[in-house]
Short mmCIF file of C-alpha atoms in Angstrom, two decimals:
data_model
loop_
_atom_site.label_atom_id
_atom_site.label_comp_id
_atom_site.label_asym_id
_atom_site.label_seq_id
_atom_site.Cartn_x
_atom_site.Cartn_y
_atom_site.Cartn_z
CA MET M 1 -25.92 -35.91 -14.72
CA ILE M 2 -22.72 -34.56 -14.74
CA SER M 3 -23.42 -32.40 -18.01
CA LYS M 4 -26.71 -30.87 -15.56
CA SER M 5 -24.36 -30.07 -13.39
CA TYR M 6 -21.73 -28.70 -15.40
CA LYS M 7 -24.19 -26.28 -17.33
CA LEU M 8 -25.66 -25.06 -13.77
CA ASN M 9 -21.97 -24.08 -12.92
CA LYS M 10 -21.50 -21.91 -16.12
CA LYS M 11 -24.65 -20.49 -15.34
CA ILE M 12 -23.66 -19.35 -11.82
CA LYS M 13 -20.63 -17.96 -12.91
CA PHE M 14 -22.12 -16.24 -15.77
CA PHE M 15 -24.53 -14.49 -13.51
CA ILE M 16 -21.64 -13.91 -11.19
CA ILE M 17 -19.71 -12.19 -14.02
CA LEU M 18 -22.76 -10.45 -15.14
CA ILE M 19 -23.60 -8.82 -11.25
CA LEU M 20 -19.72 -8.30 -10.13
CA THR M 21 -19.07 -6.32 -13.75
CA PHE M 22 -21.94 -4.30 -13.08
CA VAL M 23 -21.03 -3.44 -9.61
CA ALA M 24 -16.97 -3.23 -10.57
CA LEU M 25 -18.01 -0.45 -13.75
CA ILE M 26 -20.10 1.70 -10.87
CA SER M 27 -17.47 1.59 -8.17
CA VAL M 28 -14.54 2.78 -10.94
CA PHE M 29 -16.72 5.50 -12.35
CA ARG M 30 -17.73 6.61 -8.46
CA ALA M 31 -13.76 6.61 -7.88
CA PHE M 32 -13.14 8.38 -10.81
CA GLN M 33 -15.59 11.02 -10.31
CA GLN M 34 -14.53 11.50 -6.74
CA ALA M 35 -10.89 11.85 -7.84
CA GLN M 36 -12.07 14.69 -10.07
CA VAL M 37 -13.11 16.76 -6.95
CA ILE M 38 -10.81 15.44 -4.23
CA SER M 39 -7.60 14.08 -5.04
CA PHE M 40 -6.26 15.95 -1.72
CA ASP M 41 -3.40 13.33 -0.82
CA PHE M 42 -1.85 13.45 -4.57
CA HIS M 43 1.42 15.18 -3.85
CA PHE M 44 1.36 17.39 -6.55
CA SER M 45 2.00 20.67 -5.05
CA PRO M 46 5.51 19.85 -3.29
CA ALA M 47 6.42 18.52 -6.50
CA LYS M 48 5.53 21.92 -7.91
CA LEU M 49 7.87 23.48 -5.24
CA VAL M 50 10.63 21.07 -6.26
CA SER M 51 10.18 21.70 -10.00
CA GLU M 52 10.45 25.69 -8.76
CA GLY M 53 13.78 24.80 -7.22
CA VAL M 54 12.47 24.97 -3.29
CA ASN M 55 13.03 22.22 -0.96
CA HIS M 56 9.49 21.12 0.31
CA TYR M 57 11.18 19.47 3.57
CA GLN M 58 12.62 22.27 4.74
CA TYR M 59 9.52 24.20 3.75
CA ILE M 60 7.60 22.50 6.02
CA LEU M 61 10.10 22.04 8.66
CA ASP M 62 10.16 25.72 8.71
CA GLY M 63 6.20 25.73 9.52
CA LYS M 64 5.30 27.33 6.27
CA HIS M 65 3.08 24.66 5.41
CA ASP M 66 0.28 26.28 7.93
CA ASP M 67 -3.07 26.43 5.73
CA GLY M 68 -2.65 29.88 5.76
CA PRO M 69 -3.20 32.61 2.50
CA ASN M 70 0.34 32.25 1.46
CA ASP M 71 0.95 28.42 1.88
CA LYS M 72 1.88 27.28 -1.08
CA LEU M 73 1.28 23.27 -0.25
CA MET M 74 -2.60 22.27 -0.92
CA TYR M 75 -4.57 20.11 1.43
CA ASP M 76 -3.00 17.21 3.40
CA GLN M 77 -0.34 17.04 0.95
CA ASN M 78 2.70 16.26 3.94
CA GLY M 79 5.60 15.36 2.14
CA VAL M 80 6.36 12.22 3.89
CA TYR M 81 7.97 10.30 0.87
CA ALA M 82 11.43 10.09 -0.48
CA GLN M 83 12.91 12.24 -2.62
CA GLY M 84 12.46 10.28 -5.53
CA LEU M 85 8.67 10.84 -5.98
CA PHE M 86 8.64 14.16 -6.04
CA VAL M 87 11.41 14.40 -9.03
CA LEU M 88 9.19 11.75 -11.04
CA PHE M 89 6.05 13.97 -10.43
CA ILE M 90 7.59 17.11 -11.94
CA PRO M 91 6.26 16.18 -15.26
CA LEU M 92 2.81 16.14 -13.55
CA THR M 93 3.39 19.67 -12.71
CA TRP M 94 3.75 20.72 -16.23
CA VAL M 95 -0.18 20.95 -16.60
CA ASP M 96 -2.60 22.36 -14.06
CA TRP M 97 -3.97 21.11 -10.91
CA ASP M 98 -7.45 19.78 -12.64
CA ASN M 99 -5.50 18.15 -15.45
CA ALA M 100 -3.16 16.73 -13.58
CA LYS M 101 -5.81 14.90 -11.01
CA LEU M 102 -7.27 13.55 -14.44
CA LEU M 103 -4.04 12.05 -15.42
CA TRP M 104 -3.22 10.81 -11.90
CA SER M 105 -6.68 9.24 -11.65
CA LEU M 106 -6.27 7.24 -14.85
CA ILE M 107 -2.76 6.10 -14.01
CA ASN M 108 -4.08 4.56 -10.75
CA ILE M 109 -7.20 3.09 -12.54
CA PHE M 110 -4.86 1.29 -15.23
CA LEU M 111 -2.82 0.15 -12.19
CA SER M 112 -5.95 -1.19 -10.19
CA PHE M 113 -6.60 -3.40 -13.38
CA LEU M 114 -2.82 -4.38 -13.82
CA ILE M 115 -1.50 -5.21 -10.39
CA PRO M 116 -4.12 -8.16 -9.79
CA ILE M 117 -4.08 -9.53 -13.36
CA LEU M 118 0.04 -9.30 -13.18
CA ILE M 119 -0.13 -11.55 -9.90
CA CYS M 120 -2.76 -13.90 -11.29
CA LYS M 121 -0.98 -14.57 -14.07
CA LYS M 122 2.30 -15.01 -12.51
CA PHE M 123 0.88 -17.81 -9.97
CA GLU M 124 -1.52 -19.57 -12.60
CA LEU M 125 -5.06 -18.58 -11.60
CA ASN M 126 -7.58 -19.50 -14.43
CA THR M 127 -9.66 -16.61 -16.12
CA PHE M 128 -12.17 -16.96 -13.89
CA GLU M 129 -10.58 -16.51 -10.50
CA THR M 130 -8.61 -13.36 -12.10
CA PHE M 131 -11.87 -12.00 -13.04
CA LEU M 132 -13.17 -12.57 -9.52
CA ALA M 133 -9.93 -11.58 -7.76
CA THR M 134 -9.88 -8.14 -9.82
CA SER M 135 -13.61 -7.67 -9.44
CA LEU M 136 -13.38 -8.01 -5.95
CA PHE M 137 -10.72 -5.51 -5.44
CA LEU M 138 -12.30 -3.09 -7.62
CA ILE M 139 -15.65 -2.85 -6.06
CA SER M 140 -14.09 -2.50 -2.57
CA THR M 141 -14.22 0.84 -0.62
CA ILE M 142 -10.41 0.46 -0.44
CA PHE M 143 -10.22 0.88 -3.99
CA ARG M 144 -12.55 3.67 -3.99
CA ILE M 145 -10.73 5.89 -1.18
CA HIS M 146 -7.42 5.36 -2.89
CA ILE M 147 -8.46 6.64 -6.10
CA GLY M 148 -10.80 9.41 -4.67
CA TYR M 149 -8.07 10.74 -2.62
CA GLY M 150 -5.44 10.51 -5.45
CA GLN M 151 -2.99 8.26 -3.21
CA GLN M 152 0.20 6.92 -4.19
CA THR M 153 0.09 3.34 -2.77
CA LEU M 154 -0.79 1.35 -6.00
CA PHE M 155 2.19 3.61 -7.91
CA THR M 156 4.87 2.40 -5.22
CA PHE M 157 3.01 -1.40 -4.91
CA VAL M 158 2.93 -2.02 -8.69
CA PHE M 159 7.23 -1.34 -8.50
CA PHE M 160 7.23 -3.59 -4.95
CA ILE M 161 5.71 -6.80 -6.73
CA LEU M 162 7.93 -7.03 -9.71
CA PRO M 163 10.88 -8.97 -8.25
CA PHE M 164 8.11 -11.86 -7.20
CA ILE M 165 6.83 -11.71 -10.83
CA TYR M 166 10.08 -11.25 -13.13
CA LYS M 167 13.30 -12.51 -11.76
CA SER M 168 15.77 -9.80 -13.38
CA ASN M 169 18.41 -7.25 -12.31
CA ILE M 170 15.90 -4.72 -13.94
CA THR M 171 13.15 -5.44 -11.70
CA ILE M 172 15.04 -5.44 -8.77
CA ILE M 173 16.62 -2.30 -9.71
CA LEU M 174 12.86 -0.60 -10.36
CA SER M 175 11.59 -2.59 -7.14
CA GLY M 176 13.49 0.22 -5.33
CA ILE M 177 10.82 3.03 -6.14
CA SER M 178 8.72 1.36 -3.77
CA TYR M 179 11.07 2.91 -1.14
CA PHE M 180 9.83 5.70 -1.88
CA LYS M 181 6.65 5.45 0.05
CA PHE M 182 8.68 4.59 3.60
CA ASN M 183 5.92 2.44 5.20
CA ILE M 184 5.38 -0.30 2.56
CA GLY M 185 9.20 -0.25 0.91
CA TYR M 186 10.85 -0.75 4.09
CA VAL M 187 9.72 -4.28 4.15
CA LEU M 188 10.85 -5.46 0.36
CA PHE M 189 14.17 -4.01 1.65
CA LEU M 190 13.81 -6.01 4.76
CA TYR M 191 13.11 -8.75 2.88
CA PHE M 192 16.16 -8.30 0.35
CA ALA M 193 18.39 -8.49 3.84
CA SER M 194 17.05 -11.41 5.31
CA LEU M 195 18.21 -13.19 2.07
CA LYS M 196 21.43 -11.92 2.86
CA SER M 197 21.53 -10.61 -0.80
CA ILE M 198 23.89 -7.58 -1.25
CA LYS M 199 23.15 -7.42 -4.90
CA LYS M 200 19.43 -7.00 -4.39
CA ILE M 201 20.13 -4.31 -1.81
CA LEU M 202 22.56 -2.44 -3.79
CA PHE M 203 20.52 -2.95 -6.96
CA SER M 204 17.48 -2.15 -5.13
CA ILE M 205 18.67 1.38 -3.64
CA ILE M 206 19.60 2.75 -7.24
CA PRO M 207 16.29 4.55 -7.31
CA PHE M 208 16.45 5.95 -4.36
CA VAL M 209 20.21 7.29 -4.78
CA ILE M 210 19.09 8.59 -7.88
CA GLY M 211 16.26 10.29 -6.69
CA TRP M 212 18.20 11.77 -3.84
CA ILE M 213 21.09 13.66 -5.91
CA SER M 214 18.77 14.55 -8.49
CA TYR M 215 16.54 16.29 -6.12
CA CYS M 216 19.49 18.11 -4.19
CA TYR M 217 20.54 19.16 -7.53
CA ILE M 218 17.31 20.82 -8.60
CA THR M 219 16.80 22.27 -5.13
CA ASN M 220 20.29 23.42 -4.45
CA THR M 221 20.37 21.52 -1.03
CA ASN M 222 23.12 20.12 0.58
CA LEU M 223 23.30 16.15 0.21
CA LEU M 224 24.07 15.21 3.42
CA LYS M 225 21.54 17.44 5.16
CA ASN M 226 19.12 16.64 2.64
CA LEU M 227 19.28 12.68 3.21
CA PHE M 228 18.14 12.87 6.67
CA GLU M 229 15.10 15.63 6.41
CA PRO M 230 12.23 12.91 5.32
CA LEU M 231 12.95 11.55 8.78
CA GLN M 232 12.96 14.86 10.27
CA LEU M 233 9.77 15.55 8.50
CA ILE M 234 7.94 12.22 10.25
CA PHE M 235 9.29 13.23 13.58
CA TYR M 236 8.05 16.57 12.73
CA TRP M 237 4.38 15.26 11.66
CA ASP M 238 4.19 12.90 14.69
CA LYS M 239 4.83 15.01 17.44
CA ASP M 240 0.92 16.57 16.43
CA GLN M 241 0.13 12.62 16.26
CA ALA M 242 -0.73 12.94 12.45
CA PHE M 243 0.15 9.50 11.93
CA PRO M 244 -2.61 6.25 12.42
CA VAL M 245 -1.90 4.05 15.53
CA THR M 246 -0.69 0.72 16.24
CA ILE M 247 -0.61 -1.49 19.12
CA PHE M 248 2.98 -0.39 19.55
CA SER M 249 1.87 3.20 19.89
CA PHE M 250 1.51 2.56 23.47
CA LEU M 251 4.92 2.58 24.05
CA GLU M 252 4.66 6.16 23.79
CA LYS M 253 2.77 5.89 27.21
CA ILE M 254 5.56 4.64 28.67
CA ASN M 255 7.46 7.04 27.60
CA PHE M 256 9.97 5.09 24.82
CA HIS M 257 12.10 7.20 22.71
CA PRO M 258 10.62 7.82 19.27
CA ILE M 259 13.64 5.85 17.53
CA LEU M 260 13.01 2.73 19.74
CA ILE M 261 9.13 2.91 19.16
CA LEU M 262 10.30 3.00 15.19
CA LEU M 263 12.93 0.57 15.75
CA ILE M 264 10.97 -1.93 17.70
CA PRO M 265 7.92 -3.11 15.31
CA ILE M 266 11.08 -3.09 12.27
CA ILE M 267 12.89 -5.87 14.20
CA LEU M 268 9.59 -7.63 14.73
CA ASN M 269 8.95 -7.49 10.95
CA PHE M 270 12.58 -8.59 10.47
CA LEU M 271 12.31 -11.75 12.28
CA VAL M 272 8.79 -12.91 10.73
CA LEU M 273 10.76 -12.37 7.11
CA ILE M 274 13.43 -14.31 8.17
CA LYS M 275 10.94 -17.28 9.32
CA ILE M 276 9.51 -17.21 5.96
CA LYS M 277 11.99 -16.39 3.44
CA ASN M 278 12.82 -20.12 2.53
CA THR M 279 8.94 -21.03 1.79
CA ASN M 280 8.14 -23.11 -1.35
CA ASN M 281 4.72 -21.14 -1.75
CA GLN M 282 5.92 -17.90 -3.28
CA LEU M 283 2.26 -16.34 -3.41
CA LEU M 284 1.95 -16.91 0.15
CA LEU M 285 5.48 -15.49 0.97
CA LEU M 286 4.27 -12.10 -0.99
CA SER M 287 1.16 -12.27 0.88
CA ILE M 288 2.66 -12.53 4.33
CA ILE M 289 5.56 -9.67 3.29
CA CYS M 290 2.45 -7.42 2.66
CA LEU M 291 0.45 -8.23 5.69
CA SER M 292 3.62 -7.48 7.69
CA ALA M 293 4.06 -4.18 6.05
CA LEU M 294 0.40 -3.59 7.14
CA GLY M 295 1.04 -4.84 10.58
CA PHE M 296 3.86 -3.46 11.83
CA LEU M 297 4.17 0.09 10.86
CA PRO M 298 1.04 2.81 10.84
CA HIS M 299 -1.06 2.92 7.62
CA GLN M 300 -3.85 4.69 6.62
CA LEU M 301 -7.06 2.73 5.05
CA HIS M 302 -5.85 2.97 1.30
CA ASP M 303 -3.07 0.81 2.27
CA TYR M 304 -4.78 -1.89 2.79
CA ILE M 305 -4.63 -2.18 -1.22
CA LEU M 306 -1.77 -4.66 -0.08
CA LEU M 307 -4.19 -7.32 1.08
CA LEU M 308 -4.43 -7.83 -2.57
CA PRO M 309 -2.24 -10.91 -3.00
CA LEU M 310 -3.84 -12.35 0.12
CA LEU M 311 -6.80 -11.95 -1.86
CA ILE M 312 -5.64 -13.79 -4.48
CA PHE M 313 -4.03 -16.58 -2.35
CA SER M 314 -7.16 -17.11 -0.75
CA ILE M 315 -9.52 -17.63 -4.33
CA LYS M 316 -6.62 -20.11 -5.64
CA ASN M 317 -6.28 -21.89 -2.63
CA PHE M 318 -9.98 -21.81 -1.61
CA ASN M 319 -10.17 -25.12 -0.05
CA LEU M 320 -7.91 -24.14 2.60
CA LEU M 321 -9.45 -23.17 6.17
CA VAL M 322 -6.63 -20.30 6.44
CA SER M 323 -8.07 -19.10 2.85
CA LYS M 324 -11.64 -18.81 4.20
CA LEU M 325 -10.27 -16.89 7.36
CA ASN M 326 -8.24 -14.89 5.38
CA LEU M 327 -11.42 -13.72 3.02
CA ILE M 328 -13.47 -12.62 6.03
CA PHE M 329 -10.26 -10.75 7.42
CA ILE M 330 -10.10 -8.94 3.99
CA PHE M 331 -13.81 -8.51 3.65
CA TYR M 332 -13.94 -6.48 6.71
CA PHE M 333 -11.41 -3.82 5.24
CA PHE M 334 -12.81 -3.95 1.76
CA TYR M 335 -16.53 -3.66 2.58
CA PHE M 336 -17.57 -4.02 6.32
CA LEU M 337 -15.87 -0.84 7.71
CA ARG M 338 -17.75 1.09 5.41
CA ILE M 339 -20.64 -0.29 7.00
CA VAL M 340 -19.83 0.70 10.10
CA SER M 341 -19.08 4.23 9.06
CA PHE M 342 -22.83 5.00 7.87
CA VAL M 343 -23.77 3.09 11.00
CA TYR M 344 -22.13 5.13 13.25
CA GLY M 345 -21.48 8.14 11.43
CA THR M 346 -17.66 8.33 11.25
CA GLN M 347 -15.49 8.60 8.02
CA PRO M 348 -13.11 6.16 6.40
CA TRP M 349 -9.80 7.99 7.30
CA GLU M 350 -11.05 7.95 11.02
CA PHE M 351 -10.76 4.45 11.10
CA PRO M 352 -6.43 4.23 11.69
CA TYR M 353 -7.22 6.33 14.96
CA GLY M 354 -8.49 5.84 18.01
CA TYR M 355 -9.87 2.58 19.33
CA PHE M 356 -10.51 1.11 16.00
CA GLY M 357 -7.18 1.92 14.69
CA TYR M 358 -5.99 -0.21 17.59
CA PHE M 359 -8.36 -2.92 17.13
CA ASN M 360 -7.52 -3.09 13.41
CA ASN M 361 -3.78 -2.81 13.48
CA PHE M 362 -4.24 -6.07 16.44
CA LEU M 363 -6.40 -7.70 14.16
CA THR M 364 -3.62 -7.50 11.21
CA ILE M 365 -1.30 -8.59 13.25
CA SER M 366 -3.15 -11.70 14.53
CA PHE M 367 -3.45 -12.69 10.74
CA ILE M 368 0.41 -12.48 10.26
CA LEU M 369 0.60 -14.99 13.06
CA ILE M 370 -2.37 -16.96 11.81
CA ASN M 371 -0.83 -17.22 8.06
CA LEU M 372 2.64 -18.14 9.65
CA TYR M 373 0.84 -21.07 11.79
CA PHE M 374 -0.82 -22.39 8.54
CA LEU M 375 2.53 -21.82 6.26
CA LYS M 376 4.27 -24.57 7.47
CA LYS M 377 1.30 -26.97 7.23
CA ILE M 378 1.26 -25.69 3.72
CA ASP M 379 5.03 -25.92 3.13
CA GLN M 380 4.61 -29.82 4.58
CA LYS M 381 1.72 -30.63 2.21
CA SER M 382 3.89 -29.26 -0.89
CA PHE M 383 6.56 -32.02 -0.30
#
C-alpha cells in the first residue's frame, strides 16, 4: 500500500513538473519577446548621458526631459536611482539600443533563475520544492512585467540577498549595490543599523561612495551638490504624483511636510526590523525584511518580485497556517491582478495607483503584521 502511494506521488510530481515546465517556458519566451519591443524602464539613456559627461539629474531638474524632439532621455527613464547604477550601466551604452535591450533582458532572465535557486539552496529546499518555487515565479505576471519593461529590481535584489546567503565581508560590500535602488536598498541599510553593526554599515556603503565619486568625476559635478541631487529628483517627480500611493499618502491630505511623509514609514519600518532581528528562522527574517520594503515605501508592481523569499518560505513550511495564508497573498499579486486587469480593462501599471494602490499597500502591511504574529510562535517552536 505504501509502494502504490509512493508511485502515485511520483506520477503526480511528474505531471506537475511537466505542466509547470511547459507554462514557464512559454512565460519566459513571452517576457523575452516583450523586452525586445518595450524595455522602456531600462535606464539606458540616462547612462548614455552620463557616459557623455552629462549630469542626468541636473538635466531632468532643468526640465529638459520633456518628451520633446530634443529630449535625450527615452520613455519613462526618470533617473531616480543612485549614481552608481548609471556608472555600472555605461558598458551597456557601448552598443546600440536594440542590442542593449537584448543583453539586459538576457541578464534579467538569468537572474530570474539564479535568485530562487540561491535562496532554495541556502535554506535547504529539496529539488522538487526548488523547481516549484522557481516555476511559480517564472510563470507570474510580476516576472513578465519586470523582464518586459526592462526593470532594475532583479539586478539590485541579487546583491540585496547576498549577506543572507554567504557570510563574508565581500558579500556585505557587494550588498551595497542594492542601495542604488532606493526603495529597496534602504531596508537593508536599516537592518544593518538595527544590528548596531558599524562594520556592516561602513562596508555596505563602499559601492555607493565609489559610484558617487565616479559619477561626479565623469560628469565634472561638485561632490557635495551631487550627493543631494537624487533626493531632489525624487521630490521633483513626486510633486506631479508620479510615484505609487501607500496608506501614508493620506498624510499629504493633511499637509504634512514631504520630509515627514518620507520619514514616518521609514521609522516604522526600522521598528519592525528591531523586532525581528534576533529571530532564529533566517528565511522568514529575509521574507519579512523584503515584505517590509514593499509595505512602507511606494512600489510599482514589478517590485513584488521581493515576495520570492516569502514564496520559498511558504513552500518549505507548507504545513504552517501562515504559509497557506502567505500563498494566497502571493498568488493575488503574481496571478490574480492580471485576471482583474482583463476583467476591468486596466493595465498592470495602474494597480499601484488610486483605490487599488491603497488596497494593495494595506494588504501588504497587513501581511507584515500577520507574519510578525506567527514569527513569535515559530521561534518558540524552534527551541
